[in-house]
C-alpha cells in the first residue's frame, strides 16, 4: 500500500464530491490540504488531456516532487483523481475501475442527485478497502 | 544561473598561446577565435613573460606519501584551463632575427630554451613560427633545421608566416590554424587519456579524487567537443558523488553535505546543459527528475534544512532557466501521448513555469526552515556568536576561517556549529520573500498565457502567501480574493477555507472590520466536517491562519464575529484594533450570487397570486443559515417595493424594542427569532395589500447582535437556486415553506388587483330574437358610487357555439353578408350628447365602440343596441364598460372595467307550407287504379284553363304572437305569362294576429293558361311584425319566398302486339330513394316472344331520358287456350332520377 494517496472525485462542474486520504501514512490535516491543492491544480492538465484521447485512464498527468497525479475520466466527465507515490500502474488502474463501478451504483440510486457530495459510509468503506487492496 | 561562474556556463574553448612579435598578435588571435571551433589566444608580447606558463603549484615531494585531498574540486581548476594552461605555444621569430646577427640568433635560442623550460613537464605542444616580409625571402635551409633542432619539434610544426602578401598571409595563417587545431586536439586527448587511465586503473587514493578525475576527463572531452564522452564521465562522477554521502568522513557531516551538493550541482548543470544543447529535452527532463529524486531526501540536520531547501530550489530555478533559454519545445511525437503508459513525462514538465513555481515552493520551504532554525539558534548560539572572517575556500562548496596572527594569515577549518551559525546569519540577510514572489509571478504569467487558470491561481496563491508573510496585506488580500473566486466557483471548500483564513487575517491587519466579518461568516458557513484536528504550531504555519477545517473551528470563528460585534475583548486580545474602524452598525448585503448566501438566505412567498387592494394577505418569510451555531436575530425587517407594506418583527427576548421612526412600518412581536443550522425558520404574517399593481418583496434585513445588519435579497421559493456547496447525498432537502405547493411555486411578488367597479351595467333582453327583425337590446349604465369619466362602451357579438366569427369562413369569402349584424347604437338621451357620441362611435358588423358621457354619482345613461339576425343562430353579446374615476391624468391612468354578457337566441318566426287542390279529374280512368294522393304530397300537375286552389299555411313557431300584415304570391316573369294567381281570401282589418303555434291559411286560385311541363309559380311574400303588445313602435315586415315543386314525366309508345289501357303520357313526382309504381293493363294480340310497349322516363329538370333495354321489355306469350282471357302483367320499376 502506498504511503501517500489522496483520492478525490470531481464532478463534471469541477466540484469535488468525494474526498479521501487513503494512504497508509499517518493522517495530517495540512498534508491533506496540500494534496487537494495539487489535485486542483492538476485539473488544468486533465481538462486539456481528456479531449485528446479515448482512454479513460490517464496515468501521471502531473507531478509534484515525488507525488504523481493519475486520473480516470468517466463518460460523463466525472474525474477520479488520485495523488499517489506508488508506481504500480496496474493497481491504480484496477482501483479506478472498481471505484467506477461503485460510483455507478451510487448513481443508480434514484435518490442521489447528480453532482451532490457522496457521504455514504458504505461507499467510503468500500473505497478504502479497494485502496488497501490495490494501492 | 547567473550566479554560476562564467567558465561553468560556457562551453570550454581550447587555449593556445603565442609569444613574440606582439604587432602580429591581434590579427592572429582574431583569426583563431573566428575558427570553427574557436580557439582562445593567450598572447604574450615577449619571451620574458613566458614564465607564467610554468606550473605555479609547489613542487610536490615525489617521495612523500600521497596526501588525502582536502576537497573534491578546486574552484579555479576550470578557469585555469581556460585562461592559463594553453594546449599549444607558438614562438614567433622574425626571419631577420634568426638569419642575420649571431647575437640575435643566440637570443632567439635562449628565448626558445626559456619557453621550453616553462612548458616543461606538461604536454603543452610547441610551435615555431618564422615571420617573413616577402614570400621570396627564402630562408636558408640550415637555419630552419637548426631552429627546429633547438626547439625539438617536428618539421610540420615549423611554420612560415608571410607578412606582406595578402594571399600568402592568409594561406600561411590557415596553415597555422590547422596546426594549432591538431595540436589542441592532441593535447586534450592526451590529458584526458592520462586521467582516464588513472580512473581505469583505480589509481587513486580516495573517492574525492575519483570524482575529480571524472570531472577532468569530462572537461577535456568537452574541450575536444566529444559530448558523449563528456556526458558519460559527468554521469559517472555524479554516481560516485551520490555514493559518497554516506561514506565520506573527511569533513564534519553538515559541511560534507554542503560540499557534495555544491559539486553535484555543478555536475548536474553540466549534464543538463549538454543534453539540452543537443536537443535531448526528454532525456534532460528525465535526468533532472533523477537528480531531484536522489537529493530530495538529503536534508541533513534540521538546523541546516534551510541550506538544503535553498539548494533544492536553485536546482529547479536553474533548470527552468536552462529550458527557457534553450527554448525547448515539446517533441511532436510526444504531445499526443501524455498520460499514457509509454510516456512518463507530463505536459507541464516542458514548461519553465513549472520549474519556477516549484523553485518558489521550495524557497518558501527554506523560509519556513530558517524561521525554525533561527528561533532555535537564538536560544543556543547566543553566547558563542557568529564566527568572523569566514570565506569560501579554494575547494567548491567549502568554507574556512581566516586566522590572523601577527603578519601570518592562516586558514582554519570550521566546526559544524560555527558553520551553521555562519550560514544562518548569511541566509537571514536575504529577503527571500521578494524572490519567491518574483518566481511565482513569472510562473503565474506563463501559466495564464497557457490558459491554465488553476495552475495560475496556485501561483497567485503562492504570491499572496508571501505578501502576507512579508506583511504586505493589501497586495495579499487582492491576490487571495482572486484565488478565492475560483475555489468558490469550483467548490473546493478545503482550499477555500484556507484562503478565507488568510483573507480574514488580512482584513484584521488592514483594519477592515466589515471584510473581517464577512470572511469569517463565510468560513463559518462552509461545509466542512472533518474530525477535530489537533492544533499544533507546524500545522498552523502550513494550513494558514484559518486553522484546520473542523466544525469546532467554524464555531469558534462564528463566536469571534460575535465578540467583535459586541466589542468584547477576545481572550488573545486580537480584535481590539477594530475599535476605531468599527461603525455603529455593520451592513452586509447578500444577493443571489453572493458567497454569503450560505450565511443567510431569505425566501419570501405570498400565499396567493393576486389580491384585492386593501384586503389582508398572507406572506411567508423563511430564513436559512448554514452557520454552525444558532443565530439569534434581534429584529427582522421585511421591505417591499410599496413601502407602506414594510413590517418589522422584533424578537420578544429583547427587553425594549426601539421605537421605529418609520410610521408606515407595522411592528410585530415574535416569541423567538433563532436560526438553527441548516433549518428553515418560517414566519407567516398577515399584511395589508397596498395600491393596485405589483407588490414585490425586495429584501429582508436581519439585525444580529444589534450591530450587524444583514440585508438579504428576497428570493422566490419557485426560482430559488440550491446551494452547490451544501449539496450532500444524504442531506435531506428542506423546503422553505411547510406547504409543498408554495415551496415549489411560491413567488415573492403578488399582483394587487384594481378596485371593484361601483357602476352597474344592465342589459335587458326581450327574449329571443326573430330572424329578419331589427332586435333591440337596451343597455343601461347605472352609477352607484363612482362618477364615470371618459367612459367607453365596447360591444362584441360572438357565436355562442364558439368559433368567434359570426359567419362561416366560406361565406366570408363569398360575400359580405353576416348571419348576425350589429346595425347601430342609438341613445335615448338628448341630442347634444349624441353629437359628442357620434364622434367616436365606431360600428362594425360584430363590434362596436361607443363613448359614454360623463356621469356623476347616481346618474344613469342608456342606449339601445340594434342587432339584426339573418339566420337562426345563438349569439353571445358582450358589453364592457371602461371608465376612469376622474378626468385628471393620474386618475385617467387607472381605468375600471365592468363586463356583462347576454346570450340571445335567433329564431325563425314563421314556418310556411303550401298545398295545391286540383279540380275534379275528368279523363276516363279505371277507378280501381286511381290512388288517392296524400294532402302533403307536393307533386301535382294543374289542369289548364281551370281554377286550381293553392293554400299557403304560415305557422308561428315563436313564443310571441305575431301580426301578419299581408300574404301575397308574387309571380315571376314565367308565371305571369303562363298562369294567373288570384287571392281568394285575404287579411281582414289590415292584419291578422297569429298566436304562438297557431296557423294562418291563405287561399289562392291558380289558373294555368298554357301547357308547360315545368314552371315557377312565384314567391310567397309574408309581411309580418311582432304583435304590438310588446310596445314596439316600429313594424317589421318580413318577406318569405318559397319554391314550388317540379314535375317528372313519362310516356308509353304503342306496340303492335298489345293493346293497353291508361295514359300515353303522364307526369309524377318522385322523392329521392322512393318508389313509384306505374300500372298499365296489357292485352297481347299474338303469342310468342313479344315486344312490350316502350316506356321512356324523362326528368324534366335535367332533360335526361331513360329507356329500358329491349330484352328487359320482351315477354313470351303462350298460345292461348280456347278461352281468351290470358293476362300478362308487366311492371316496370322506375329508376330514381334525381
JSON list of C-alpha atoms in Angstrom, two decimals, chain B residues 677-857:
[
{"chain": "B", "resi": 677, "resn": "UNK", "atom": "CA", "xyz": [-28.04, 25.50, 11.44]},
{"chain": "B", "resi": 678, "resn": "UNK", "atom": "CA", "xyz": [-29.49, 24.25, 8.21]},
{"chain": "B", "resi": 679, "resn": "UNK", "atom": "CA", "xyz": [-33.09, 24.58, 9.41]},
{"chain": "B", "resi": 680, "resn": "UNK", "atom": "CA", "xyz": [-35.58, 26.95, 7.93]},
{"chain": "B", "resi": 681, "resn": "UNK", "atom": "CA", "xyz": [-37.06, 29.50, 10.26]},
{"chain": "B", "resi": 682, "resn": "UNK", "atom": "CA", "xyz": [-40.53, 30.16, 8.95]},
{"chain": "B", "resi": 683, "resn": "UNK", "atom": "CA", "xyz": [-42.69, 33.15, 9.76]},
{"chain": "B", "resi": 684, "resn": "UNK", "atom": "CA", "xyz": [-46.12, 33.73, 8.34]},
{"chain": "B", "resi": 685, "resn": "UNK", "atom": "CA", "xyz": [-47.58, 37.19, 8.67]},
{"chain": "B", "resi": 686, "resn": "UNK", "atom": "CA", "xyz": [-50.72, 38.86, 7.51]},
{"chain": "B", "resi": 687, "resn": "UNK", "atom": "CA", "xyz": [-50.19, 42.20, 5.86]},
{"chain": "B", "resi": 688, "resn": "UNK", "atom": "CA", "xyz": [-52.44, 44.68, 4.13]},
{"chain": "B", "resi": 689, "resn": "UNK", "atom": "CA", "xyz": [-52.02, 44.90, 0.43]},
{"chain": "B", "resi": 690, "resn": "UNK", "atom": "CA", "xyz": [-51.20, 48.35, -0.86]},
{"chain": "B", "resi": 691, "resn": "UNK", "atom": "CA", "xyz": [-52.12, 50.01, -4.10]},
{"chain": "B", "resi": 692, "resn": "UNK", "atom": "CA", "xyz": [-53.08, 48.03, -7.10]},
{"chain": "B", "resi": 693, "resn": "UNK", "atom": "CA", "xyz": [-50.23, 46.88, -9.27]},
{"chain": "B", "resi": 694, "resn": "UNK", "atom": "CA", "xyz": [-47.20, 44.79, -8.42]},
{"chain": "B", "resi": 695, "resn": "UNK", "atom": "CA", "xyz": [-46.31, 44.22, -4.79]},
{"chain": "B", "resi": 696, "resn": "UNK", "atom": "CA", "xyz": [-42.85, 42.73, -4.51]},
{"chain": "B", "resi": 697, "resn": "UNK", "atom": "CA", "xyz": [-40.80, 41.82, -1.50]},
{"chain": "B", "resi": 698, "resn": "UNK", "atom": "CA", "xyz": [-37.36, 43.34, -2.02]},
{"chain": "B", "resi": 699, "resn": "UNK", "atom": "CA", "xyz": [-35.26, 42.36, 0.93]},
{"chain": "B", "resi": 700, "resn": "UNK", "atom": "CA", "xyz": [-35.22, 41.01, 4.41]},
{"chain": "B", "resi": 701, "resn": "UNK", "atom": "CA", "xyz": [-32.98, 42.78, 6.88]},
{"chain": "B", "resi": 702, "resn": "UNK", "atom": "CA", "xyz": [-31.90, 40.81, 9.86]},
{"chain": "B", "resi": 703, "resn": "UNK", "atom": "CA", "xyz": [-30.27, 42.61, 12.75]},
{"chain": "B", "resi": 704, "resn": "UNK", "atom": "CA", "xyz": [-27.94, 40.40, 14.70]},
{"chain": "B", "resi": 705, "resn": "UNK", "atom": "CA", "xyz": [-26.37, 41.44, 17.98]},
{"chain": "B", "resi": 706, "resn": "UNK", "atom": "CA", "xyz": [-27.66, 44.97, 17.47]},
{"chain": "B", "resi": 707, "resn": "UNK", "atom": "CA", "xyz": [-24.71, 45.99, 15.35]},
{"chain": "B", "resi": 708, "resn": "UNK", "atom": "CA", "xyz": [-24.77, 43.68, 12.39]},
{"chain": "B", "resi": 709, "resn": "UNK", "atom": "CA", "xyz": [-27.44, 44.19, 9.76]},
{"chain": "B", "resi": 710, "resn": "UNK", "atom": "CA", "xyz": [-27.57, 41.55, 7.10]},
{"chain": "B", "resi": 711, "resn": "UNK", "atom": "CA", "xyz": [-29.68, 42.58, 4.17]},
{"chain": "B", "resi": 712, "resn": "UNK", "atom": "CA", "xyz": [-30.77, 39.56, 2.14]},
{"chain": "B", "resi": 713, "resn": "UNK", "atom": "CA", "xyz": [-32.35, 39.99, -1.22]},
{"chain": "B", "resi": 714, "resn": "UNK", "atom": "CA", "xyz": [-35.65, 38.18, -1.13]},
{"chain": "B", "resi": 715, "resn": "UNK", "atom": "CA", "xyz": [-35.84, 35.07, -3.26]},
{"chain": "B", "resi": 716, "resn": "UNK", "atom": "CA", "xyz": [-38.93, 33.35, -4.54]},
{"chain": "B", "resi": 717, "resn": "UNK", "atom": "CA", "xyz": [-39.13, 29.71, -3.49]},
{"chain": "B", "resi": 718, "resn": "UNK", "atom": "CA", "xyz": [-40.12, 28.82, -7.03]},
{"chain": "B", "resi": 719, "resn": "UNK", "atom": "CA", "xyz": [-36.95, 30.20, -8.57]},
{"chain": "B", "resi": 720, "resn": "UNK", "atom": "CA", "xyz": [-34.58, 29.64, -5.69]},
{"chain": "B", "resi": 721, "resn": "UNK", "atom": "CA", "xyz": [-31.28, 28.02, -6.54]},
{"chain": "B", "resi": 722, "resn": "UNK", "atom": "CA", "xyz": [-29.87, 25.39, -4.27]},
{"chain": "B", "resi": 723, "resn": "UNK", "atom": "CA", "xyz": [-26.51, 25.71, -2.58]},
{"chain": "B", "resi": 724, "resn": "UNK", "atom": "CA", "xyz": [-23.91, 23.98, -4.73]},
{"chain": "B", "resi": 725, "resn": "UNK", "atom": "CA", "xyz": [-21.52, 23.61, -1.83]},
{"chain": "B", "resi": 726, "resn": "UNK", "atom": "CA", "xyz": [-24.17, 22.27, 0.51]},
{"chain": "B", "resi": 727, "resn": "UNK", "atom": "CA", "xyz": [-25.39, 19.52, -1.77]},
{"chain": "B", "resi": 728, "resn": "UNK", "atom": "CA", "xyz": [-24.95, 16.26, 0.01]},
{"chain": "B", "resi": 729, "resn": "UNK", "atom": "CA", "xyz": [-26.10, 12.84, -0.94]},
{"chain": "B", "resi": 730, "resn": "UNK", "atom": "CA", "xyz": [-27.70, 12.12, 2.42]},
{"chain": "B", "resi": 731, "resn": "UNK", "atom": "CA", "xyz": [-28.72, 15.68, 3.02]},
{"chain": "B", "resi": 732, "resn": "UNK", "atom": "CA", "xyz": [-32.49, 15.91, 3.23]},
{"chain": "B", "resi": 733, "resn": "UNK", "atom": "CA", "xyz": [-33.67, 18.74, 1.11]},
{"chain": "B", "resi": 734, "resn": "UNK", "atom": "CA", "xyz": [-35.65, 21.07, 3.29]},
{"chain": "B", "resi": 735, "resn": "UNK", "atom": "CA", "xyz": [-38.27, 23.33, 1.87]},
{"chain": "B", "resi": 736, "resn": "UNK", "atom": "CA", "xyz": [-38.61, 26.97, 2.75]},
{"chain": "B", "resi": 737, "resn": "UNK", "atom": "CA", "xyz": [-42.29, 26.63, 3.49]},
{"chain": "B", "resi": 738, "resn": "UNK", "atom": "CA", "xyz": [-44.28, 23.85, 5.05]},
{"chain": "B", "resi": 739, "resn": "UNK", "atom": "CA", "xyz": [-46.76, 23.99, 2.24]},
{"chain": "B", "resi": 740, "resn": "UNK", "atom": "CA", "xyz": [-45.23, 21.93, -0.55]},
{"chain": "B", "resi": 741, "resn": "UNK", "atom": "CA", "xyz": [-47.11, 23.71, -3.28]},
{"chain": "B", "resi": 742, "resn": "UNK", "atom": "CA", "xyz": [-45.92, 27.05, -2.03]},
{"chain": "B", "resi": 743, "resn": "UNK", "atom": "CA", "xyz": [-42.37, 25.77, -1.74]},
{"chain": "B", "resi": 744, "resn": "UNK", "atom": "CA", "xyz": [-42.30, 24.92, -5.39]},
{"chain": "B", "resi": 745, "resn": "UNK", "atom": "CA", "xyz": [-44.41, 27.65, -6.87]},
{"chain": "B", "resi": 746, "resn": "UNK", "atom": "CA", "xyz": [-44.40, 30.49, -4.34]},
{"chain": "B", "resi": 747, "resn": "UNK", "atom": "CA", "xyz": [-43.46, 33.90, -5.65]},
{"chain": "B", "resi": 748, "resn": "UNK", "atom": "CA", "xyz": [-42.07, 36.91, -3.89]},
{"chain": "B", "resi": 749, "resn": "UNK", "atom": "CA", "xyz": [-44.36, 39.20, -5.83]},
{"chain": "B", "resi": 750, "resn": "UNK", "atom": "CA", "xyz": [-48.10, 39.46, -5.96]},
{"chain": "B", "resi": 751, "resn": "UNK", "atom": "CA", "xyz": [-50.49, 41.25, -8.25]},
{"chain": "B", "resi": 752, "resn": "UNK", "atom": "CA", "xyz": [-52.76, 43.65, -6.41]},
{"chain": "B", "resi": 753, "resn": "UNK", "atom": "CA", "xyz": [-55.92, 43.93, -8.45]},
{"chain": "B", "resi": 754, "resn": "UNK", "atom": "CA", "xyz": [-57.78, 47.10, -9.32]},
{"chain": "B", "resi": 755, "resn": "UNK", "atom": "CA", "xyz": [-60.65, 48.13, -7.03]},
{"chain": "B", "resi": 756, "resn": "UNK", "atom": "CA", "xyz": [-64.20, 46.91, -7.64]},
{"chain": "B", "resi": 757, "resn": "UNK", "atom": "CA", "xyz": [-66.20, 48.99, -10.07]},
{"chain": "B", "resi": 758, "resn": "UNK", "atom": "CA", "xyz": [-69.19, 50.70, -8.49]},
{"chain": "B", "resi": 759, "resn": "UNK", "atom": "CA", "xyz": [-71.09, 51.15, -11.69]},
{"chain": "B", "resi": 760, "resn": "UNK", "atom": "CA", "xyz": [-73.74, 48.79, -12.89]},
{"chain": "B", "resi": 761, "resn": "UNK", "atom": "CA", "xyz": [-74.29, 47.84, -16.47]},
{"chain": "B", "resi": 762, "resn": "UNK", "atom": "CA", "xyz": [-77.68, 46.36, -17.22]},
{"chain": "B", "resi": 763, "resn": "UNK", "atom": "CA", "xyz": [-78.57, 44.55, -20.39]},
{"chain": "B", "resi": 764, "resn": "UNK", "atom": "CA", "xyz": [-82.25, 43.86, -20.87]},
{"chain": "B", "resi": 765, "resn": "UNK", "atom": "CA", "xyz": [-83.12, 41.02, -23.12]},
{"chain": "B", "resi": 766, "resn": "UNK", "atom": "CA", "xyz": [-86.51, 40.74, -24.73]},
{"chain": "B", "resi": 767, "resn": "UNK", "atom": "CA", "xyz": [-86.43, 37.00, -25.11]},
{"chain": "B", "resi": 768, "resn": "UNK", "atom": "CA", "xyz": [-85.18, 35.51, -28.28]},
{"chain": "B", "resi": 769, "resn": "UNK", "atom": "CA", "xyz": [-84.71, 37.45, -31.43]},
{"chain": "B", "resi": 770, "resn": "UNK", "atom": "CA", "xyz": [-86.50, 36.66, -34.65]},
{"chain": "B", "resi": 771, "resn": "UNK", "atom": "CA", "xyz": [-84.79, 36.30, -37.96]},
{"chain": "B", "resi": 772, "resn": "UNK", "atom": "CA", "xyz": [-85.32, 39.35, -40.08]},
{"chain": "B", "resi": 773, "resn": "UNK", "atom": "CA", "xyz": [-86.39, 41.87, -37.49]},
{"chain": "B", "resi": 774, "resn": "UNK", "atom": "CA", "xyz": [-84.20, 44.58, -36.02]},
{"chain": "B", "resi": 775, "resn": "UNK", "atom": "CA", "xyz": [-83.76, 43.38, -32.50]},
{"chain": "B", "resi": 776, "resn": "UNK", "atom": "CA", "xyz": [-83.27, 45.97, -29.83]},
{"chain": "B", "resi": 777, "resn": "UNK", "atom": "CA", "xyz": [-81.22, 45.33, -26.71]},
{"chain": "B", "resi": 778, "resn": "UNK", "atom": "CA", "xyz": [-81.38, 48.22, -24.26]},
{"chain": "B", "resi": 779, "resn": "UNK", "atom": "CA", "xyz": [-78.18, 48.78, -22.22]},
{"chain": "B", "resi": 780, "resn": "UNK", "atom": "CA", "xyz": [-78.26, 50.92, -19.10]},
{"chain": "B", "resi": 781, "resn": "UNK", "atom": "CA", "xyz": [-75.32, 52.30, -17.13]},
{"chain": "B", "resi": 782, "resn": "UNK", "atom": "CA", "xyz": [-76.17, 52.99, -13.52]},
{"chain": "B", "resi": 783, "resn": "UNK", "atom": "CA", "xyz": [-73.63, 54.75, -11.36]},
{"chain": "B", "resi": 784, "resn": "UNK", "atom": "CA", "xyz": [-73.83, 53.51, -7.79]},
{"chain": "B", "resi": 785, "resn": "UNK", "atom": "CA", "xyz": [-70.82, 55.14, -6.22]},
{"chain": "B", "resi": 786, "resn": "UNK", "atom": "CA", "xyz": [-68.35, 56.12, -8.89]},
{"chain": "B", "resi": 787, "resn": "UNK", "atom": "CA", "xyz": [-68.52, 59.00, -11.25]},
{"chain": "B", "resi": 788, "resn": "UNK", "atom": "CA", "xyz": [-67.93, 57.85, -14.80]},
{"chain": "B", "resi": 789, "resn": "UNK", "atom": "CA", "xyz": [-65.33, 59.81, -16.71]},
{"chain": "B", "resi": 790, "resn": "UNK", "atom": "CA", "xyz": [-64.35, 59.22, -20.31]},
{"chain": "B", "resi": 791, "resn": "UNK", "atom": "CA", "xyz": [-66.38, 56.06, -20.33]},
{"chain": "B", "resi": 792, "resn": "UNK", "atom": "CA", "xyz": [-66.38, 53.77, -23.26]},
{"chain": "B", "resi": 793, "resn": "UNK", "atom": "CA", "xyz": [-68.80, 51.03, -24.10]},
{"chain": "B", "resi": 794, "resn": "UNK", "atom": "CA", "xyz": [-67.49, 48.14, -26.12]},
{"chain": "B", "resi": 795, "resn": "UNK", "atom": "CA", "xyz": [-69.93, 45.80, -27.79]},
{"chain": "B", "resi": 796, "resn": "UNK", "atom": "CA", "xyz": [-68.95, 42.47, -29.17]},
{"chain": "B", "resi": 797, "resn": "UNK", "atom": "CA", "xyz": [-71.01, 39.77, -30.83]},
{"chain": "B", "resi": 798, "resn": "UNK", "atom": "CA", "xyz": [-69.67, 36.26, -30.74]},
{"chain": "B", "resi": 799, "resn": "UNK", "atom": "CA", "xyz": [-71.12, 33.00, -31.93]},
{"chain": "B", "resi": 800, "resn": "UNK", "atom": "CA", "xyz": [-72.39, 31.23, -28.84]},
{"chain": "B", "resi": 801, "resn": "UNK", "atom": "CA", "xyz": [-71.22, 27.88, -30.13]},
{"chain": "B", "resi": 802, "resn": "UNK", "atom": "CA", "xyz": [-67.72, 29.14, -30.30]},
{"chain": "B", "resi": 803, "resn": "UNK", "atom": "CA", "xyz": [-65.60, 29.99, -33.25]},
{"chain": "B", "resi": 804, "resn": "UNK", "atom": "CA", "xyz": [-65.93, 33.66, -32.55]},
{"chain": "B", "resi": 805, "resn": "UNK", "atom": "CA", "xyz": [-66.85, 34.84, -36.02]},
{"chain": "B", "resi": 806, "resn": "UNK", "atom": "CA", "xyz": [-70.45, 35.28, -36.90]},
{"chain": "B", "resi": 807, "resn": "UNK", "atom": "CA", "xyz": [-70.06, 33.88, -40.36]},
{"chain": "B", "resi": 808, "resn": "UNK", "atom": "CA", "xyz": [-68.54, 30.73, -41.67]},
{"chain": "B", "resi": 809, "resn": "UNK", "atom": "CA", "xyz": [-65.25, 31.15, -43.44]},
{"chain": "B", "resi": 810, "resn": "UNK", "atom": "CA", "xyz": [-66.74, 30.06, -46.73]},
{"chain": "B", "resi": 811, "resn": "UNK", "atom": "CA", "xyz": [-69.38, 32.67, -46.50]},
{"chain": "B", "resi": 812, "resn": "UNK", "atom": "CA", "xyz": [-66.89, 35.27, -45.55]},
{"chain": "B", "resi": 813, "resn": "UNK", "atom": "CA", "xyz": [-65.07, 34.64, -48.78]},
{"chain": "B", "resi": 814, "resn": "UNK", "atom": "CA", "xyz": [-68.11, 34.73, -50.93]},
{"chain": "B", "resi": 815, "resn": "UNK", "atom": "CA", "xyz": [-69.96, 37.69, -49.64]},
{"chain": "B", "resi": 816, "resn": "UNK", "atom": "CA", "xyz": [-70.02, 40.35, -47.06]},
{"chain": "B", "resi": 817, "resn": "UNK", "atom": "CA", "xyz": [-73.20, 39.05, -45.57]},
{"chain": "B", "resi": 818, "resn": "UNK", "atom": "CA", "xyz": [-73.27, 38.19, -41.89]},
{"chain": "B", "resi": 819, "resn": "UNK", "atom": "CA", "xyz": [-75.58, 35.93, -40.03]},
{"chain": "B", "resi": 820, "resn": "UNK", "atom": "CA", "xyz": [-75.95, 38.41, -37.23]},
{"chain": "B", "resi": 821, "resn": "UNK", "atom": "CA", "xyz": [-75.15, 42.04, -37.64]},
{"chain": "B", "resi": 822, "resn": "UNK", "atom": "CA", "xyz": [-74.81, 44.97, -35.27]},
{"chain": "B", "resi": 823, "resn": "UNK", "atom": "CA", "xyz": [-76.60, 47.71, -37.06]},
{"chain": "B", "resi": 824, "resn": "UNK", "atom": "CA", "xyz": [-76.13, 50.56, -34.70]},
{"chain": "B", "resi": 825, "resn": "UNK", "atom": "CA", "xyz": [-76.42, 52.06, -31.28]},
{"chain": "B", "resi": 826, "resn": "UNK", "atom": "CA", "xyz": [-78.98, 54.67, -30.57]},
{"chain": "B", "resi": 827, "resn": "UNK", "atom": "CA", "xyz": [-79.04, 56.75, -27.47]},
{"chain": "B", "resi": 828, "resn": "UNK", "atom": "CA", "xyz": [-82.18, 57.75, -25.71]},
{"chain": "B", "resi": 829, "resn": "UNK", "atom": "CA", "xyz": [-80.91, 60.95, -24.15]},
{"chain": "B", "resi": 830, "resn": "UNK", "atom": "CA", "xyz": [-80.64, 64.42, -25.50]},
{"chain": "B", "resi": 831, "resn": "UNK", "atom": "CA", "xyz": [-79.36, 65.26, -28.93]},
{"chain": "B", "resi": 832, "resn": "UNK", "atom": "CA", "xyz": [-76.31, 67.22, -27.75]},
{"chain": "B", "resi": 833, "resn": "UNK", "atom": "CA", "xyz": [-74.93, 64.09, -26.22]},
{"chain": "B", "resi": 834, "resn": "UNK", "atom": "CA", "xyz": [-75.46, 62.18, -29.35]},
{"chain": "B", "resi": 835, "resn": "UNK", "atom": "CA", "xyz": [-73.30, 64.51, -31.38]},
{"chain": "B", "resi": 836, "resn": "UNK", "atom": "CA", "xyz": [-70.50, 64.02, -28.94]},
{"chain": "B", "resi": 837, "resn": "UNK", "atom": "CA", "xyz": [-71.05, 60.32, -29.03]},
{"chain": "B", "resi": 838, "resn": "UNK", "atom": "CA", "xyz": [-71.05, 60.21, -32.79]},
{"chain": "B", "resi": 839, "resn": "UNK", "atom": "CA", "xyz": [-67.54, 61.49, -32.92]},
{"chain": "B", "resi": 840, "resn": "UNK", "atom": "CA", "xyz": [-66.10, 58.31, -31.50]},
{"chain": "B", "resi": 841, "resn": "UNK", "atom": "CA", "xyz": [-68.80, 55.91, -32.43]},
{"chain": "B", "resi": 842, "resn": "UNK", "atom": "CA", "xyz": [-67.44, 53.03, -34.35]},
{"chain": "B", "resi": 843, "resn": "UNK", "atom": "CA", "xyz": [-69.69, 50.27, -35.50]},
{"chain": "B", "resi": 844, "resn": "UNK", "atom": "CA", "xyz": [-68.68, 47.18, -37.39]},
{"chain": "B", "resi": 845, "resn": "UNK", "atom": "CA", "xyz": [-70.62, 44.02, -38.13]},
{"chain": "B", "resi": 846, "resn": "UNK", "atom": "CA", "xyz": [-69.88, 42.37, -34.85]},
{"chain": "B", "resi": 847, "resn": "UNK", "atom": "CA", "xyz": [-68.05, 45.02, -32.92]},
{"chain": "B", "resi": 848, "resn": "UNK", "atom": "CA", "xyz": [-68.82, 48.49, -31.76]},
{"chain": "B", "resi": 849, "resn": "UNK", "atom": "CA", "xyz": [-67.36, 51.16, -29.54]},
{"chain": "B", "resi": 850, "resn": "UNK", "atom": "CA", "xyz": [-69.48, 53.92, -28.13]},
{"chain": "B", "resi": 851, "resn": "UNK", "atom": "CA", "xyz": [-68.35, 56.61, -25.80]},
{"chain": "B", "resi": 852, "resn": "UNK", "atom": "CA", "xyz": [-70.32, 57.27, -22.68]},
{"chain": "B", "resi": 853, "resn": "UNK", "atom": "CA", "xyz": [-70.91, 60.82, -21.49]},
{"chain": "B", "resi": 854, "resn": "UNK", "atom": "CA", "xyz": [-69.57, 61.90, -18.11]},
{"chain": "B", "resi": 855, "resn": "UNK", "atom": "CA", "xyz": [-71.88, 60.74, -15.39]},
{"chain": "B", "resi": 856, "resn": "UNK", "atom": "CA", "xyz": [-71.85, 61.91, -11.83]},
{"chain": "B", "resi": 857, "resn": "UNK", "atom": "CA", "xyz": [-72.71, 59.63, -8.95]}
]
